[in-house]
């Protein structure tokens, strides 16, 4: 039987940075690439979803945390720190536990989903709420890592991007080649940077561990389409946003650390970075859960919202193969499903304890 061994072992030859490092893993990666018949019919393209919410801590962050934590261990670090809108902190806390290290997380004032917060607490992280937004948290975390013996595990840590590039490898391994278009949400812009690196490496001859020359696996690279939330869309606007706002708290970021790399991914791939409103994000969320059976958090739904927006604008090529990454599981932040399309609350029908009442409530009788 082949047991998935986590991204470092599965892609060891393509992760030279990790050569010789102790492996800290929760067997992350190996997530499903799910064909979406409903979205395909709706858009006229061949749409598949890369469901990153099925990683061990329920977001894509685990791919970069196995590598960042393994490097931290190699460096002899005893403590790690990160700034986070929630998922990074959940992942860092879990992997620090696995590595036998302590973890401190800086989170913005309020606006963090309960699911993510409880993960960090459950894994024993020290939680510090900073009176500011994510960008402020990252500034403080960077300063701390410079001045104190703690390793920074945000995506400015190069090991994070190395680990996250494996998601692009998996897509190509599953499809046999790169898709035409890859769509994903953009927050701090680490993930679009990582996917682009993965796709470009897989489409060229590269140098692997110990200088070994690795052949190209893919014949081409996809267009990268990134989507920011409209209230937090610095790359689209062309300037930082001081007070980022969106219900998609995961991507409530006004000054992305990997801004330049995201623009490079966009331009080199011939893609675009656009924004979607909170209403469009919630529509994407609803369409995905109700037509495909895939439950994601709002931040992740930005990629589906982007696909639907592009379709309405008439720019989705017919029969193109399109992969949408959905970055985090719906149970991270489940409240949004309990709202109706017009903003009301969903309430269950109450019945007494008898089958006839249930049948009536279901419309099976009368
Ligand atoms: N989707 C989810 C669910 C996220 O948690 C994030 C980022 C993104 C998308 C955006 O990815 O930053 O690489 O562009 N979350 C970070 C965190 C900021 O702290 O958990 P990105």
Short mmCIF file of C-alpha atoms and ligand atoms in Angstrom, two decimals:
data_model
loop_
_atom_site.label_atom_id
_atom_site.label_comp_id
_atom_site.label_asym_id
_atom_site.label_seq_id
_atom_site.Cartn_x
_atom_site.Cartn_y
_atom_site.Cartn_z
CA UNK A 1 0.00 0.00 0.00
CA UNK A 2 1.22 3.51 -0.73
CA UNK A 3 0.78 5.79 2.24
CA UNK A 4 1.08 9.52 1.52
CA UNK A 5 4.20 10.71 3.36
CA UNK A 6 3.68 14.49 3.46
CA UNK A 7 4.98 17.03 0.96
CA UNK A 8 8.64 17.05 2.03
CA UNK A 9 9.10 13.31 1.49
CA UNK A 10 6.82 13.13 -1.57
CA UNK A 11 8.72 15.91 -3.36
CA UNK A 12 12.12 15.57 -1.63
CA UNK A 13 14.14 15.77 -4.84
CA UNK A 14 12.54 19.13 -5.70
CA UNK A 15 13.07 20.67 -2.26
CA UNK A 16 16.86 21.12 -2.07
CA UNK A 17 16.50 23.60 0.79
CA UNK A 18 15.16 20.80 2.98
CA UNK A 19 17.91 18.28 2.22
CA UNK A 20 19.25 16.91 5.49
CA UNK A 21 16.71 18.71 7.67
CA UNK A 22 14.69 16.74 10.24
CA UNK A 23 11.17 16.28 8.88
CA UNK A 24 8.35 17.75 10.93
CA UNK A 25 5.15 16.56 9.27
CA UNK A 26 1.48 15.83 9.83
CA UNK A 27 1.34 14.11 6.41
CA UNK A 28 -0.03 17.27 4.77
CA UNK A 29 -0.70 17.59 1.03
CA UNK A 30 -2.12 14.95 -1.25
CA UNK A 31 -5.38 16.86 -1.31
CA UNK A 32 -8.09 15.98 -3.82
CA UNK A 33 -8.52 17.74 -7.16
CA UNK A 34 -12.27 17.55 -7.54
CA UNK A 35 -14.00 17.80 -10.96
CA UNK A 36 -16.91 20.23 -10.64
CA UNK A 37 -19.69 19.39 -13.07
CA UNK A 38 -22.00 22.18 -11.92
CA UNK A 39 -19.40 24.93 -12.22
CA UNK A 40 -18.25 23.50 -15.54
CA UNK A 41 -21.76 23.59 -16.96
CA UNK A 42 -22.29 27.10 -15.64
CA UNK A 43 -19.08 28.52 -17.12
CA UNK A 44 -18.52 26.37 -20.20
CA UNK A 45 -15.05 25.46 -18.96
CA UNK A 46 -13.65 22.30 -17.40
CA UNK A 47 -13.50 23.38 -13.75
CA UNK A 48 -11.74 21.47 -10.97
CA UNK A 49 -11.31 22.46 -7.35
CA UNK A 50 -8.11 21.82 -5.38
CA UNK A 51 -9.56 21.37 -1.91
CA UNK A 52 -6.84 22.56 0.45
CA UNK A 53 -9.24 22.57 3.39
CA UNK A 54 -8.53 18.84 3.62
CA UNK A 55 -5.04 19.37 4.99
CA UNK A 56 -4.37 18.34 8.64
CA UNK A 57 -5.23 21.75 10.13
CA UNK A 58 -7.82 22.40 7.41
CA UNK A 59 -5.96 24.95 5.32
CA UNK A 60 -3.18 25.15 2.72
CA UNK A 61 -0.82 26.64 5.31
CA UNK A 62 0.28 23.14 6.36
CA UNK A 63 2.29 22.72 3.14
CA UNK A 64 4.49 25.66 4.09
CA UNK A 65 4.47 24.94 7.80
CA UNK A 66 5.99 21.46 7.45
CA UNK A 67 8.93 23.04 5.60
CA UNK A 68 9.22 26.15 7.81
CA UNK A 69 9.07 24.09 11.00
CA UNK A 70 11.54 21.53 9.68
CA UNK A 71 14.00 24.34 8.88
CA UNK A 72 13.40 25.89 12.31
CA UNK A 73 14.22 22.55 13.90
CA UNK A 74 17.35 22.27 11.78
CA UNK A 75 18.41 25.73 12.99
CA UNK A 76 17.90 24.59 16.58
CA UNK A 77 15.03 27.00 17.20
CA UNK A 78 13.04 26.47 20.39
CA UNK A 79 10.29 28.95 19.61
CA UNK A 80 8.45 30.21 16.55
CA UNK A 81 6.33 33.29 16.00
CA UNK A 82 3.85 34.40 13.35
CA UNK A 83 1.34 37.09 12.54
CA UNK A 84 -1.93 35.68 11.32
CA UNK A 85 -5.49 36.23 10.22
CA UNK A 86 -6.07 32.77 11.72
CA UNK A 87 -4.99 29.89 9.51
CA UNK A 88 -1.25 30.45 9.79
CA UNK A 89 -1.57 30.54 13.57
CA UNK A 90 -3.59 27.31 13.63
CA UNK A 91 -1.04 25.58 11.44
CA UNK A 92 2.01 27.01 13.23
CA UNK A 93 0.58 25.95 16.59
CA UNK A 94 -0.04 22.38 15.41
CA UNK A 95 3.37 21.95 13.76
CA UNK A 96 5.19 23.57 16.71
CA UNK A 97 3.52 21.01 18.96
CA UNK A 98 4.65 18.23 16.66
CA UNK A 99 8.19 19.67 16.66
CA UNK A 100 8.32 20.12 20.43
CA UNK A 101 8.63 23.90 20.15
CA UNK A 102 6.70 26.75 21.65
CA UNK A 103 4.65 29.02 19.42
CA UNK A 104 3.49 32.59 19.79
CA UNK A 105 0.88 34.04 17.46
CA UNK A 106 -0.01 37.67 16.89
CA UNK A 107 -3.56 38.12 15.72
CA UNK A 108 -5.45 41.28 14.76
CA UNK A 109 -8.02 42.85 17.03
CA UNK A 110 -11.25 40.82 16.68
CA UNK A 111 -12.12 39.58 13.18
CA UNK A 112 -10.58 36.15 13.66
CA UNK A 113 -12.81 33.15 13.19
CA UNK A 114 -13.59 31.03 16.24
CA UNK A 115 -12.49 27.82 14.56
CA UNK A 116 -9.01 29.12 13.86
CA UNK A 117 -8.62 30.73 17.27
CA UNK A 118 -9.63 27.52 19.03
CA UNK A 119 -7.11 25.50 17.03
CA UNK A 120 -4.24 27.76 18.10
CA UNK A 121 -5.38 27.58 21.73
CA UNK A 122 -5.91 23.81 21.61
CA UNK A 123 -2.35 23.30 20.43
CA UNK A 124 -1.00 25.42 23.25
CA UNK A 125 0.13 28.51 21.36
CA UNK A 126 0.54 31.75 23.24
CA UNK A 127 -2.05 34.02 21.74
CA UNK A 128 -1.42 37.76 21.62
CA UNK A 129 -4.11 40.05 20.29
CA UNK A 130 -2.47 43.14 18.82
CA UNK A 131 -4.44 46.39 18.74
CA UNK A 132 -4.11 46.72 14.99
CA UNK A 133 -4.70 44.82 11.76
CA UNK A 134 -2.80 41.92 10.17
CA UNK A 135 -0.26 44.22 8.53
CA UNK A 136 0.57 45.72 11.94
CA UNK A 137 0.91 42.20 13.39
CA UNK A 138 3.36 41.21 10.67
CA UNK A 139 5.47 44.33 11.21
CA UNK A 140 5.70 43.55 14.93
CA UNK A 141 6.41 39.83 14.33
CA UNK A 142 9.26 40.67 11.95
CA UNK A 143 10.83 43.02 14.51
CA UNK A 144 10.56 40.40 17.25
CA UNK A 145 12.21 37.74 15.09
CA UNK A 146 15.09 40.13 14.40
CA UNK A 147 15.66 41.01 18.04
CA UNK A 148 14.88 37.76 19.88
CA UNK A 149 15.69 34.05 19.44
CA UNK A 150 12.39 33.14 17.78
CA UNK A 151 11.95 31.96 14.18
CA UNK A 152 9.41 33.76 12.01
CA UNK A 153 7.13 31.32 10.15
CA UNK A 154 5.12 33.75 8.03
CA UNK A 155 5.39 33.41 4.27
CA UNK A 156 8.28 35.90 4.21
CA UNK A 157 10.21 32.85 5.49
CA UNK A 158 11.53 31.31 2.23
CA UNK A 159 10.81 27.77 3.44
CA UNK A 160 7.09 28.57 3.44
CA UNK A 161 6.96 29.29 -0.29
CA UNK A 162 9.09 26.20 -1.00
CA UNK A 163 6.57 23.97 0.75
CA UNK A 164 3.53 25.63 -0.77
CA UNK A 165 4.82 25.21 -4.33
CA UNK A 166 4.06 21.48 -3.99
CA UNK A 167 0.36 22.19 -4.54
CA UNK A 168 1.14 23.12 -8.15
CA UNK A 169 3.14 19.89 -8.52
CA UNK A 170 0.13 17.90 -7.33
CA UNK A 171 -2.16 19.60 -9.84
CA UNK A 172 0.16 18.74 -12.73
CA UNK A 173 0.68 15.20 -11.42
CA UNK A 174 -3.10 14.73 -11.34
CA UNK A 175 -3.91 16.32 -14.73
CA UNK A 176 -0.84 15.16 -16.66
CA UNK A 177 0.02 18.77 -17.52
CA UNK A 178 -0.63 22.27 -16.24
CA UNK A 179 -4.20 23.62 -16.52
CA UNK A 180 -4.94 26.59 -18.80
CA UNK A 181 -5.85 28.82 -15.89
CA UNK A 182 -5.26 28.63 -12.15
CA UNK A 183 -7.46 30.77 -9.90
CA UNK A 184 -6.80 31.53 -6.25
CA UNK A 185 -7.55 34.02 -3.49
CA UNK A 186 -4.85 36.60 -2.73
CA UNK A 187 -4.18 37.98 0.75
CA UNK A 188 -0.55 38.32 1.80
CA UNK A 189 0.24 36.96 -1.71
CA UNK A 190 2.49 34.09 -0.61
CA UNK A 191 0.36 31.39 -2.17
CA UNK A 192 0.10 32.85 -5.68
CA UNK A 193 3.89 33.28 -5.50
CA UNK A 194 4.33 29.65 -4.45
CA UNK A 195 2.02 28.19 -7.13
CA UNK A 196 3.76 30.19 -9.82
CA UNK A 197 7.13 28.92 -8.65
CA UNK A 198 5.82 25.34 -8.64
CA UNK A 199 4.35 25.63 -12.13
CA UNK A 200 7.45 27.28 -13.62
CA UNK A 201 9.79 24.76 -12.01
CA UNK A 202 7.70 21.85 -13.27
CA UNK A 203 7.72 23.27 -16.81
CA UNK A 204 11.51 23.54 -17.08
CA UNK A 205 14.64 21.55 -16.42
CA UNK A 206 15.64 22.40 -12.84
CA UNK A 207 18.39 21.55 -10.41
CA UNK A 208 17.26 19.32 -7.57
CA UNK A 209 18.91 17.93 -4.45
CA UNK A 210 22.70 17.43 -4.74
CA UNK A 211 22.79 19.24 -8.08
CA UNK A 212 20.83 16.53 -9.86
CA UNK A 213 19.22 17.77 -13.08
CA UNK A 214 15.47 17.18 -13.09
CA UNK A 215 13.53 16.99 -16.36
CA UNK A 216 10.47 19.10 -17.07
CA UNK A 217 7.21 17.43 -16.02
CA UNK A 218 4.78 19.90 -17.64
CA UNK A 219 4.88 21.30 -21.17
CA UNK A 220 3.45 24.68 -20.18
CA UNK A 221 2.40 26.98 -17.36
CA UNK A 222 -1.10 28.29 -16.62
CA UNK A 223 -2.38 31.84 -16.52
CA UNK A 224 -2.54 32.89 -12.86
CA UNK A 225 -5.79 34.63 -11.92
CA UNK A 226 -5.78 36.07 -8.40
CA UNK A 227 -8.71 37.61 -6.50
CA UNK A 228 -8.57 40.00 -3.57
CA UNK A 229 -11.57 41.10 -1.51
CA UNK A 230 -12.79 44.48 -2.77
CA UNK A 231 -12.29 46.16 0.62
CA UNK A 232 -8.78 44.75 0.86
CA UNK A 233 -7.48 45.00 -2.68
CA UNK A 234 -4.13 46.85 -2.57
CA UNK A 235 -2.68 45.10 -5.62
CA UNK A 236 -5.75 45.91 -7.71
CA UNK A 237 -5.78 49.53 -6.52
CA UNK A 238 -2.01 49.92 -6.83
CA UNK A 239 -1.51 51.24 -3.30
CA UNK A 240 -1.67 49.87 0.28
CA UNK A 241 -5.05 49.92 2.03
CA UNK A 242 -4.80 51.36 5.57
CA UNK A 243 -8.05 49.94 6.90
CA UNK A 244 -8.71 46.72 5.02
CA UNK A 245 -12.26 45.41 5.38
CA UNK A 246 -14.05 42.25 4.25
CA UNK A 247 -16.10 39.47 5.76
CA UNK A 248 -13.41 37.14 4.37
CA UNK A 249 -11.18 37.75 7.38
CA UNK A 250 -8.48 35.37 6.09
CA UNK A 251 -7.63 37.84 3.32
CA UNK A 252 -8.26 41.08 5.21
CA UNK A 253 -4.80 42.40 4.36
CA UNK A 254 -3.86 45.90 3.18
CA UNK A 255 -0.16 45.61 2.39
CA UNK A 256 0.83 42.12 1.19
CA UNK A 257 4.38 40.99 1.95
CA UNK A 258 4.75 39.24 -1.43
CA UNK A 259 3.18 42.06 -3.46
CA UNK A 260 5.97 42.26 -6.07
CA UNK A 261 6.12 38.46 -6.50
CA UNK A 262 2.33 38.34 -7.00
CA UNK A 263 2.59 40.96 -9.74
CA UNK A 264 5.41 38.99 -11.33
CA UNK A 265 3.28 35.82 -11.28
CA UNK A 266 0.41 37.76 -12.85
CA UNK A 267 2.52 39.36 -15.56
CA UNK A 268 4.80 36.44 -16.44
CA UNK A 269 1.79 34.11 -16.71
CA UNK A 270 -0.34 36.53 -18.72
CA UNK A 271 -3.00 36.47 -16.00
CA UNK A 272 -4.71 39.11 -13.88
CA UNK A 273 -5.39 40.10 -10.29
CA UNK A 274 -8.86 41.49 -9.72
CA UNK A 275 -11.22 42.02 -6.79
CA UNK A 276 -14.55 40.52 -5.73
CA UNK A 277 -17.07 42.13 -3.38
CA UNK A 278 -18.24 40.49 -0.17
CA UNK A 279 -21.58 39.80 -1.89
CA UNK A 280 -19.77 38.03 -4.72
CA UNK A 281 -17.69 36.06 -2.20
CA UNK A 282 -20.84 34.90 -0.41
CA UNK A 283 -22.39 33.98 -3.75
CA UNK A 284 -19.30 31.92 -4.62
CA UNK A 285 -19.53 30.28 -1.20
CA UNK A 286 -23.21 29.40 -1.76
CA UNK A 287 -22.73 28.13 -5.31
CA UNK A 288 -19.82 25.91 -4.30
CA UNK A 289 -21.56 24.36 -1.30
CA UNK A 290 -24.93 23.96 -2.98
CA UNK A 291 -23.83 22.69 -6.40
CA UNK A 292 -20.58 20.82 -5.67
CA UNK A 293 -20.83 19.62 -2.06
CA UNK A 294 -17.65 21.47 -1.13
CA UNK A 295 -17.72 23.60 2.04
CA UNK A 296 -15.12 26.35 2.33
CA UNK A 297 -14.47 29.46 4.36
CA UNK A 298 -15.30 32.87 2.79
CA UNK A 299 -11.66 33.70 1.99
CA UNK A 300 -11.47 30.55 -0.12
CA UNK A 301 -14.70 31.35 -1.91
CA UNK A 302 -12.94 34.38 -3.45
CA UNK A 303 -11.55 32.07 -6.13
CA UNK A 304 -15.02 30.77 -7.04
CA UNK A 305 -16.38 34.34 -6.93
CA UNK A 306 -13.57 35.31 -9.29
CA UNK A 307 -14.46 32.51 -11.69
CA UNK A 308 -18.12 33.58 -11.70
CA UNK A 309 -17.19 37.24 -12.19
CA UNK A 310 -14.88 36.35 -15.08
CA UNK A 311 -17.63 34.23 -16.62
CA UNK A 312 -20.08 37.14 -16.43
CA UNK A 313 -17.45 39.36 -18.06
CA UNK A 314 -17.20 36.82 -20.89
CA UNK A 315 -13.49 36.14 -20.37
CA UNK A 316 -13.63 32.45 -19.43
CA UNK A 317 -12.42 30.57 -22.52
CA UNK A 318 -14.73 27.78 -23.63
CA UNK A 319 -13.52 24.29 -22.64
CA UNK A 320 -10.44 25.68 -20.87
CA UNK A 321 -9.19 23.56 -18.00
CA UNK A 322 -9.43 25.74 -14.91
CA UNK A 323 -8.25 24.81 -11.43
CA UNK A 324 -9.59 26.85 -8.51
CA UNK A 325 -7.75 26.50 -5.23
CA UNK A 326 -10.04 26.68 -2.23
CA UNK A 327 -7.68 27.39 0.63
CA UNK A 328 -9.52 26.60 3.87
CA UNK A 329 -12.34 24.42 5.16
CA UNK A 330 -15.84 25.79 5.76
CA UNK A 331 -15.85 24.60 9.37
CA UNK A 332 -13.17 27.21 10.14
CA UNK A 333 -15.80 29.92 9.92
CA UNK A 334 -19.20 28.23 9.52
CA UNK A 335 -21.55 31.10 10.35
CA UNK A 336 -21.89 32.32 6.74
CA UNK A 337 -23.86 29.30 5.62
CA UNK A 338 -26.53 30.17 8.18
CA UNK A 339 -27.47 33.32 6.35
CA UNK A 340 -30.04 33.39 3.58
CA UNK A 341 -29.32 35.00 0.21
CA UNK A 342 -31.17 38.15 1.32
CA UNK A 343 -29.20 38.43 4.56
CA UNK A 344 -31.69 36.81 6.95
CA UNK A 345 -31.01 34.00 9.42
CA UNK A 346 -31.60 30.35 8.58
CA UNK A 347 -33.71 28.74 11.31
CA UNK A 348 -34.69 25.07 11.45
CA UNK A 349 -38.36 24.06 11.37
CA UNK A 350 -39.44 22.90 14.84
CA UNK A 351 -41.76 19.92 15.20
CA UNK A 352 -43.06 17.74 18.05
CA UNK A 353 -41.65 14.21 18.48
CA UNK A 354 -43.75 12.32 15.92
CA UNK A 355 -43.20 11.05 12.40
CA UNK A 356 -46.42 12.56 11.02
CA UNK A 357 -45.35 16.10 11.98
CA UNK A 358 -41.99 15.53 10.33
CA UNK A 359 -43.72 14.20 7.19
CA UNK A 360 -45.92 17.31 7.07
CA UNK A 361 -42.88 19.56 7.58
CA UNK A 362 -41.16 17.76 4.71
CA UNK A 363 -44.19 18.13 2.45
CA UNK A 364 -44.54 14.36 2.21
CA UNK A 365 -48.10 14.47 3.51
CA UNK A 366 -51.00 16.80 2.86
N1 LIG B 1 -7.20 31.80 1.94
C1 LIG B 1 -7.11 31.55 3.25
C2 LIG B 1 -8.12 30.64 3.85
C3 LIG B 1 -6.09 32.14 4.03
O1 LIG B 1 -6.02 31.89 5.32
C4 LIG B 1 -5.18 33.01 3.39
C5 LIG B 1 -4.12 33.67 4.15
C6 LIG B 1 -5.32 33.22 2.00
C7 LIG B 1 -6.34 32.60 1.32
C8 LIG B 1 -4.42 34.11 1.25
O2 LIG B 1 -3.19 33.48 1.01
O3 LIG B 1 -1.76 35.19 2.06
O4 LIG B 1 -0.80 33.44 0.60
O5 LIG B 1 -2.18 35.27 -0.36
N2 LIG B 1 -4.05 33.62 5.41
C9 LIG B 1 -2.92 34.15 6.21
C10 LIG B 1 -3.05 33.73 7.66
C11 LIG B 1 -2.67 35.58 6.00
O6 LIG B 1 -2.54 34.43 8.54
O7 LIG B 1 -3.64 32.70 7.93
P1 LIG B 1 -1.90 34.40 0.80
#
